Coordinates of C-alpha atoms in Angstrom, one line a residue:
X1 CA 18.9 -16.5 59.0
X2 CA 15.9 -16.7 57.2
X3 CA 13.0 -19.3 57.9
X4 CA 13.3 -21.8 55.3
X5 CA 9.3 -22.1 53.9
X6 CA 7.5 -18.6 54.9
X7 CA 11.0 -16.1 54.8
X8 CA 10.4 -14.2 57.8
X9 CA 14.0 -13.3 59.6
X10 CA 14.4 -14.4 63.7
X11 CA 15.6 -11.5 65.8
X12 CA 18.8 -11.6 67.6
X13 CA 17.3 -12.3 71.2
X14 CA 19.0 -10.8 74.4
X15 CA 20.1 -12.8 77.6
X16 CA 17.7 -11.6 79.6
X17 CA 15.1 -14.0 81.0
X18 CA 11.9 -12.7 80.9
X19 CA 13.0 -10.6 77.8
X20 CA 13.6 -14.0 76.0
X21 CA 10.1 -15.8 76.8
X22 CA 8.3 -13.0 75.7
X23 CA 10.5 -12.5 72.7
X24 CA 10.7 -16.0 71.6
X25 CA 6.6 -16.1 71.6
X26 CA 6.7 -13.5 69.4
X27 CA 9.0 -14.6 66.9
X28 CA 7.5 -18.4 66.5
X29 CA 3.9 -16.5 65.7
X30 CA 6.6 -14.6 63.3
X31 CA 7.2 -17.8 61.9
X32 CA 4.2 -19.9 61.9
X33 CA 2.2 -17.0 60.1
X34 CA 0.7 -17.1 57.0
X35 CA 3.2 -15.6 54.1
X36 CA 1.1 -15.1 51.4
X37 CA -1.2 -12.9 54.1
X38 CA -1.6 -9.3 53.6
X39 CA -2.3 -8.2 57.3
X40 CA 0.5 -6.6 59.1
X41 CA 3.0 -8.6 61.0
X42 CA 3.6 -8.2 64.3
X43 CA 7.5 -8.4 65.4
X44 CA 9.2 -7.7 68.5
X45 CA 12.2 -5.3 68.3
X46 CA 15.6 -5.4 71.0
X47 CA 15.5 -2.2 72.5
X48 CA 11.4 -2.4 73.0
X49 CA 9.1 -4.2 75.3
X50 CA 6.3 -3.3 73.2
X51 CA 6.2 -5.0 69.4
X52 CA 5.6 -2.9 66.6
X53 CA 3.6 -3.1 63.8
X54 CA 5.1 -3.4 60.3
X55 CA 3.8 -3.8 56.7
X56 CA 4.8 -7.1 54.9
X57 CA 7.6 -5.2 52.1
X58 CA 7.8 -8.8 50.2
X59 CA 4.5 -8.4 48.9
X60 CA 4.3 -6.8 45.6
X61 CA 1.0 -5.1 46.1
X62 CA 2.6 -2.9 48.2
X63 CA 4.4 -1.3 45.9
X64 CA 3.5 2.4 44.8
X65 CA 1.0 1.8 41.7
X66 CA 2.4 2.9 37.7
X67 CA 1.9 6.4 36.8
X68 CA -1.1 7.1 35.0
X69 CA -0.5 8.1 31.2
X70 CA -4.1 7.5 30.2
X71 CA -7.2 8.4 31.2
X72 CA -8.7 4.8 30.9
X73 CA -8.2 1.9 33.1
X74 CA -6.2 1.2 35.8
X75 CA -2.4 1.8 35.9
X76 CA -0.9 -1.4 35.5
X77 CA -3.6 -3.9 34.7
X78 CA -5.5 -4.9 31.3
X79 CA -8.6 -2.9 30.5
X80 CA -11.6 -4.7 31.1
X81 CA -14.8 -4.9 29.4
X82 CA -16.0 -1.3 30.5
X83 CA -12.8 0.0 30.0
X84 CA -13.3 -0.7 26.2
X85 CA -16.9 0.5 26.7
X86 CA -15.7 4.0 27.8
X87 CA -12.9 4.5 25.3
X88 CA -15.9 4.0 22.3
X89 CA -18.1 6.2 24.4
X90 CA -15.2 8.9 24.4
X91 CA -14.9 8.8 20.4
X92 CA -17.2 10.4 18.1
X93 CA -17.7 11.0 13.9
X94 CA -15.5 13.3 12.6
X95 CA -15.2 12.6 8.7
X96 CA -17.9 10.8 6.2
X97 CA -17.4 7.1 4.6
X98 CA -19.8 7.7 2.5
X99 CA -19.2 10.9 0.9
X100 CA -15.2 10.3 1.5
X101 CA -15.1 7.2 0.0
X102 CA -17.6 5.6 -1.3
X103 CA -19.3 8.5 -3.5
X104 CA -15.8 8.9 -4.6
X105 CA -15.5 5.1 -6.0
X106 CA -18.9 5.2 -7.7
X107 CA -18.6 8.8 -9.2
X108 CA -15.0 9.4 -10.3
X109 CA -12.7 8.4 -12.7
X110 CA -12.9 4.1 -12.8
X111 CA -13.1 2.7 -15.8
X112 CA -15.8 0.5 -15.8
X113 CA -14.4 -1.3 -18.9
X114 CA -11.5 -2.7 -16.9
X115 CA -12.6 -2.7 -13.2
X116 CA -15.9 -3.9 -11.6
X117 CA -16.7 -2.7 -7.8
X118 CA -17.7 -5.3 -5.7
X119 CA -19.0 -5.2 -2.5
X120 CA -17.3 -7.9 0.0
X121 CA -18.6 -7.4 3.5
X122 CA -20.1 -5.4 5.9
X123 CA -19.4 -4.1 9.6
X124 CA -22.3 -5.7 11.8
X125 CA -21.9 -2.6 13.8
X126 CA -24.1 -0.5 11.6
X127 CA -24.2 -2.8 8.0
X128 CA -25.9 -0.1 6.0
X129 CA -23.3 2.6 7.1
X130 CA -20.4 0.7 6.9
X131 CA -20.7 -1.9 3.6
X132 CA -17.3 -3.0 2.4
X133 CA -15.9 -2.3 -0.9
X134 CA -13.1 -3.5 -3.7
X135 CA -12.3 -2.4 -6.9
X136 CA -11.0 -5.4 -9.5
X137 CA -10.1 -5.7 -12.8
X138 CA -12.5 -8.0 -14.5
X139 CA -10.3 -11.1 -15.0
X140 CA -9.2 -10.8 -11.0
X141 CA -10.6 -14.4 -10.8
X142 CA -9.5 -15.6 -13.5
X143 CA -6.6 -18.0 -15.0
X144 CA -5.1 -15.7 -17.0
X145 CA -1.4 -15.4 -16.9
X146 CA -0.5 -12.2 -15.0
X147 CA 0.9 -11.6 -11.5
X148 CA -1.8 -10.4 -9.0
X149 CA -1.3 -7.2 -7.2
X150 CA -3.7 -6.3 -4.1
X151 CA -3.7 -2.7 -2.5
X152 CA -5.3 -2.5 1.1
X153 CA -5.8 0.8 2.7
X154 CA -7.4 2.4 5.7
X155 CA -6.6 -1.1 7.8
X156 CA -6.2 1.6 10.3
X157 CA -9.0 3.9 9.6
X158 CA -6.9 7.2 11.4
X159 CA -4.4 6.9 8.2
X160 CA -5.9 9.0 5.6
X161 CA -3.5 8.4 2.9
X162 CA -3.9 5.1 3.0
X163 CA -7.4 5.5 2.1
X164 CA -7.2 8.4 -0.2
X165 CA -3.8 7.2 -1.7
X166 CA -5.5 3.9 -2.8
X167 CA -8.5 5.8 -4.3
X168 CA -5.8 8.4 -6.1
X169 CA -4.0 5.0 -7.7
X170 CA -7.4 4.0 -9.1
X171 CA -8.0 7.2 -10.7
X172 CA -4.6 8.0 -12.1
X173 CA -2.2 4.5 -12.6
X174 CA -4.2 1.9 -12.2
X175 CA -5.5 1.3 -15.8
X176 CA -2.3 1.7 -17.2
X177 CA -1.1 -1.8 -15.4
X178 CA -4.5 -3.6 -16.1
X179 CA -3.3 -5.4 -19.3
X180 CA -0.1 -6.5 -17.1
X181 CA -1.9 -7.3 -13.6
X182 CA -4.7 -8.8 -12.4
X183 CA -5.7 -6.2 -9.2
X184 CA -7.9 -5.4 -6.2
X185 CA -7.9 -2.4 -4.6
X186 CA -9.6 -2.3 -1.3
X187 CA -9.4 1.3 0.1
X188 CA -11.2 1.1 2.7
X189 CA -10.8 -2.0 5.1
X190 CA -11.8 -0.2 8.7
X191 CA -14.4 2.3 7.9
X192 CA -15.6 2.5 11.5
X193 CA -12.3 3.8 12.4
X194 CA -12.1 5.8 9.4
X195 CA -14.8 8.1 9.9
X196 CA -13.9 8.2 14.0
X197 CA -10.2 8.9 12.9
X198 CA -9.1 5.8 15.2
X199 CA -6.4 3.0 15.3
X200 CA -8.8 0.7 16.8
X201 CA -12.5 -0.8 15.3
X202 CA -15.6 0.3 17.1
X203 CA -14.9 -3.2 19.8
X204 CA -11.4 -1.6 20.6
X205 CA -9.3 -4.0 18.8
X206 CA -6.6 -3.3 16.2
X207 CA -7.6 -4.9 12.8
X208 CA -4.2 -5.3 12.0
X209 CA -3.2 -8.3 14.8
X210 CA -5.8 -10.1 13.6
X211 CA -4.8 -10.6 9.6
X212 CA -4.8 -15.1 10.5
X213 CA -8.0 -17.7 9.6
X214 CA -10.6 -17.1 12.2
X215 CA -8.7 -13.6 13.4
X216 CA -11.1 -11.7 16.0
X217 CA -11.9 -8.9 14.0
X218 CA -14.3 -8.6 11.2
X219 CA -12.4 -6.2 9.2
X220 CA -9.4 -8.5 9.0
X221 CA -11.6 -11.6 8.8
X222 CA -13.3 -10.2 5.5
X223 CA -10.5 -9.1 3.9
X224 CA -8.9 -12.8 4.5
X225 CA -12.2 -14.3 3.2
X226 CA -12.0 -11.9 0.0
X227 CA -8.9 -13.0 -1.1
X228 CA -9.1 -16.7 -0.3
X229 CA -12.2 -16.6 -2.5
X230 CA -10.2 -15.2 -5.5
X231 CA -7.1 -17.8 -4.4
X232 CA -9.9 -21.1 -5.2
X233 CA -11.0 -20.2 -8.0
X234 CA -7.6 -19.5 -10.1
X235 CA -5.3 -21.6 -8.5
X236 CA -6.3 -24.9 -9.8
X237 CA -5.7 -24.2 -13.0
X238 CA -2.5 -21.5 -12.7
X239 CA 0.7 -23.1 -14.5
X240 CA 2.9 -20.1 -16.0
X241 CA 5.6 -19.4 -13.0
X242 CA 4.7 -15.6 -13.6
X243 CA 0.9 -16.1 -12.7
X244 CA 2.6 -17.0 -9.3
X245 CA 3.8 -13.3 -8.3
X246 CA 1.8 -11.7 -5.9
X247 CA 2.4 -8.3 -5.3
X248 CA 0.6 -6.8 -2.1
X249 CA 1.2 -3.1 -0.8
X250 CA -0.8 -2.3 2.5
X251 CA -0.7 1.7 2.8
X252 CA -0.5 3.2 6.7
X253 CA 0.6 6.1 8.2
X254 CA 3.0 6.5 11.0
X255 CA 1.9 10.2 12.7
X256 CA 3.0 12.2 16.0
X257 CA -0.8 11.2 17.2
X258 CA 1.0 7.8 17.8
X259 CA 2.9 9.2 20.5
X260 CA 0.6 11.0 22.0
X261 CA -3.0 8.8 21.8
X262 CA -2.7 5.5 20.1
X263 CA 0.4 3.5 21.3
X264 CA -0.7 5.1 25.2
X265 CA -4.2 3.9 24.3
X266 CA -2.2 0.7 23.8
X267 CA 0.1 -0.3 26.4
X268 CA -2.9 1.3 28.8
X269 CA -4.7 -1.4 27.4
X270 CA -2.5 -4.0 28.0
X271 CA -2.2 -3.0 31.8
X272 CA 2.0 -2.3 29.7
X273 CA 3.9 1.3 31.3
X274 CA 4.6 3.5 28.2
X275 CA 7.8 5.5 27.5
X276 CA 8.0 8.1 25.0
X277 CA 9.1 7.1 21.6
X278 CA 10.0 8.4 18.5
X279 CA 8.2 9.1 15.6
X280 CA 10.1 8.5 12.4
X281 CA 10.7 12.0 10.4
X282 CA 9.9 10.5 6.7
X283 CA 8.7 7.8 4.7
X284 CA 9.8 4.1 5.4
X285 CA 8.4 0.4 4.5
X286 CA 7.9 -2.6 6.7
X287 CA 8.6 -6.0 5.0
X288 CA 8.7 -9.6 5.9
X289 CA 11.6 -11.1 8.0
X290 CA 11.1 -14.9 6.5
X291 CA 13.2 -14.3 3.3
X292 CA 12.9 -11.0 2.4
X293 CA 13.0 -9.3 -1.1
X294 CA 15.5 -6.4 -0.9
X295 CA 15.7 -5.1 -4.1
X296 CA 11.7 -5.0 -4.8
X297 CA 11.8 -2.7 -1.2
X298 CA 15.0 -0.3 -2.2
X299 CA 13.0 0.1 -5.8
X300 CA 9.8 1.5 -3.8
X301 CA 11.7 3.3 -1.6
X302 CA 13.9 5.1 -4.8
X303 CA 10.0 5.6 -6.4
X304 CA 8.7 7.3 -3.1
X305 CA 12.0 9.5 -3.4
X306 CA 10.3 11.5 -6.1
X307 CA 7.7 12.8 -3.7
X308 CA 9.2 12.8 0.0
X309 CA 11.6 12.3 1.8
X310 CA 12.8 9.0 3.2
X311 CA 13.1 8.4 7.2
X312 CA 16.4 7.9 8.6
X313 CA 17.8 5.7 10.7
X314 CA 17.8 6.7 15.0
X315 CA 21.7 7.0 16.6
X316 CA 21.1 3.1 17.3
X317 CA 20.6 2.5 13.5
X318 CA 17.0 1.9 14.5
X319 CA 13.2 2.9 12.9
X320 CA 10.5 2.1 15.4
X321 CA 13.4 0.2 17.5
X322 CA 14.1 -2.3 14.6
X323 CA 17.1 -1.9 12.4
X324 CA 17.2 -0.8 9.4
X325 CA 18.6 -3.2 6.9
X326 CA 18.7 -1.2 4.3
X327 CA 17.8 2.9 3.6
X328 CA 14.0 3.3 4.8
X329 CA 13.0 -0.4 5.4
X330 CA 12.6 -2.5 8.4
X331 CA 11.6 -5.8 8.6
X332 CA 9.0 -7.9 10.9
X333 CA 7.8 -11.4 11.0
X334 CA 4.6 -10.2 9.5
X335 CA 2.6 -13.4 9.9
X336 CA 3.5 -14.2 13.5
X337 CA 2.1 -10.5 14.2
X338 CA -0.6 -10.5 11.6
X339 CA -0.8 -8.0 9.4
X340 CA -2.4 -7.5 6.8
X341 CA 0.7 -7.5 4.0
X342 CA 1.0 -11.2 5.5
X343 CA -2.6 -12.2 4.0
X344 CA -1.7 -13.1 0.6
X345 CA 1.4 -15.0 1.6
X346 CA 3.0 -13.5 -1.6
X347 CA 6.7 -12.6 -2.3
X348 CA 6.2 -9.4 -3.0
X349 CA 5.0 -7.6 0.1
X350 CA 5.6 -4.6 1.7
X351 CA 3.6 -2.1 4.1
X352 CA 4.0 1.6 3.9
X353 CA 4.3 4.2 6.2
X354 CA 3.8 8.1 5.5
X355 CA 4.7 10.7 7.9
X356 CA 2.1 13.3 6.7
X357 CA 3.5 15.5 10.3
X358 CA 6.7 16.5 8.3
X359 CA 7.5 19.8 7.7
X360 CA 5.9 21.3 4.2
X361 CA 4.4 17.9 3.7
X362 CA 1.1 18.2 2.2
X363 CA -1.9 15.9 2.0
X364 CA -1.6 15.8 -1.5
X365 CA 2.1 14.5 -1.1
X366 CA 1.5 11.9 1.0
X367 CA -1.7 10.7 -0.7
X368 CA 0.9 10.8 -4.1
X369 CA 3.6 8.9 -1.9
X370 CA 1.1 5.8 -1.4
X371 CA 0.7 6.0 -5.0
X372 CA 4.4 6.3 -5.7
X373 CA 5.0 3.0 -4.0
X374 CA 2.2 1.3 -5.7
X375 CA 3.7 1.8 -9.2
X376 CA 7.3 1.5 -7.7
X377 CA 6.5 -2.5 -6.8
X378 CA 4.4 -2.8 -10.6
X379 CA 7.3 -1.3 -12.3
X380 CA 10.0 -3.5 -10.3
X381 CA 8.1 -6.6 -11.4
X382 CA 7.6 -5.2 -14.8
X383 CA 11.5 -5.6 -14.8
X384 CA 12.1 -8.5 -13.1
X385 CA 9.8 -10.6 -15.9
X386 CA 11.0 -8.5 -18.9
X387 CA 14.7 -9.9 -17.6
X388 CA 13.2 -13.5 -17.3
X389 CA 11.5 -13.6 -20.5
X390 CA 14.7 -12.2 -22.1
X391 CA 17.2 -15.2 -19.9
X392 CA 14.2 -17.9 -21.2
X393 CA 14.5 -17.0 -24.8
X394 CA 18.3 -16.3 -24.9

């Protein structure tokens, strides 16, 4: 039976006398041991006058440690400080903010009589390298009665279309939408990570966890700030239901490199084991959970039709191991995570995900997809007003 406080077992004892004294000794030091100890335990077997030495099975450190699947860390527990130190030390520049991004903004194609660039923040990594930009139409603070629409790429600076698909909407469709919308477009919201082609900022945390108040990273944080400002200054005096309608499309890419570096680099960093997944074969859309819009995500999923193709669904009716409610969307509770679509607390939300890995898909379609989707939610809101104007008036 076992002993009732330090679950050791007794040892059927034989009827032999001097057998039994010594046996019995050695079993009450069986006993009266510490359990939580991590010395060997000495126990006496039948058919043996000498005890032999055994290791203590119940404790879980001796079981065989987790595979490795990443070079950093140690199998099994959370990275620590150093850890995060030698990841950064392993990454290096591979692509230029400046002349990728920020030359592009200043030198191509805006119109400067509907959009002013502002600069919002900076990364106190390196300030001067990595200032933080958004492009607004002039009345984006103001009271004017329009919906507000807000485009954030590059929240995970390894997505390239989300940058470049955000800069290709300013050039090509975003002035046709400015009498209808007041927008921001932020392209660039990790540029750290975008010009080291990472998931992670430069302190090994992924911006978009941290989209809440007080969030602990500074790409998130400055984003919240940003549109908070522009919230205080027009809500007070906002009264038409449309000015209400916020719009916000956050542009990612899901590639095979998730497979193969960043969700490792993720449960490794968690001390988490990591098994193989999937990486969707198309384009889908993530959306809110809490009361979600349906028909504005099936209208930018038909608009993204017109350039790629749209993921399906695995055998267990799954994308990324949630189900898919409807052709090409999943849905999350977005602000319990936080992500970034969750910022604005609109209706009208959505995140994006290219698969630029596809066969025959090109940089240039995926950088059109993002734009697809932008001008698929625009156009569905278009529709859903002219109807309401149309009900109001009879």
């Amino acid at each position: 039976q076992r002993h009732p406080f330090h679950h050791h077992y007794y040892i059927l004892l034989y009827s032999v006398s001097n057998i039994i004294v010594i046996v019995f000794v050695e079993c009450s030091i069986v006993a009266m041991g510490n359990p939580t100890s991590d010395e060997p335990t000495v126990v006496a077997t039948p058919n043996s006058d000498t005890p032999s030495t055994t290791s203590n099975t119940c404790e879980p450190n001796s079981a065989a440690p987790p595979p490795r699947f990443y070079p950093i860390g140690t199998p099994g527990q959370p990275w620590t400080p150093s850890d995060c130190d030698e990841w950064k030390a392993r990454t290096s520049l591979q692509r230029s903010y400046r002349h990728e991004v920020l030359d592009r903004l200043h030198r191509d194609s805006i119109d400067e009589s509907l959009f002013d660039i502002v600069r919002y923040g900076q990364l106190s990594c390196d300030p001067d390298r990595y200032p933080l930009y958004a492009v607004q139409t002039k009345d984006w603070t103001s009271s004017v009665d329009k919906p507000r629409l807000l485009v954030t790429g590059g929240v995970h600076g390894y997505e390239t279309s989300g940058v470049q698909g955000a800069i290709r909407f300013l050039q090509t469709e975003a002035k046709n939408y400015a009498d209808r919308f007041r927008m921001s477009v932020m392209p660039c919201v990790s540029p750290w990570a975008y010009e080291h082609v990472q998931r992670w900022n430069a302190e090994a945390m992924d911006p978009n966890r941290s989209f809440r108040w007080g969030g602990p990273t500074e790409e998130a944080e400055a984003v919240t700030k940003y549109w908070k400002a522009a919230e205080e200054k027009t809500t007070a005096s906002e009264s038409h239901r449309f000015s209400s309608r916020i719009i916000h499309v956050d542009l990612h890419e899901t590639t095979d490199t998730d497979a193969t570096e960043f969700m490792p680099a993720k449960h490794a960093k968690a001390g988490l084991p990591y098994e193989a997944e999937t990486i969707p074969d198309g384009f889908y859309l993530v959306g809110d959970s809490l009361d979600p819009p349906l028909d504005f995500l099936s209208a930018v999923i038909e608009a993204v039709k017109e350039v790629t193709h749209i993921a399906p669904p695995d055998e267990k009716g799954t994308i990324i191991d949630e189900p898919a409610v409807r052709e090409g969307v999943i849905l999350v509770p977005t602000k319990e995570l936080g992500l970034c679509c969750s910022v604005t607390g609109g209706r009208y939300v959505a995140t994006t995900e290219v698969y630029p890995d596809s066969e025959g898909m090109t940089r240039e379609d995926c950088d059109l997809a993002q734009v697809k989707a932008v001008v698929g939610a625009l156009e569905f809101v278009i529709a859903k007003m002219d109807v309401e104007k149309k009900e109001k008036h009879g």
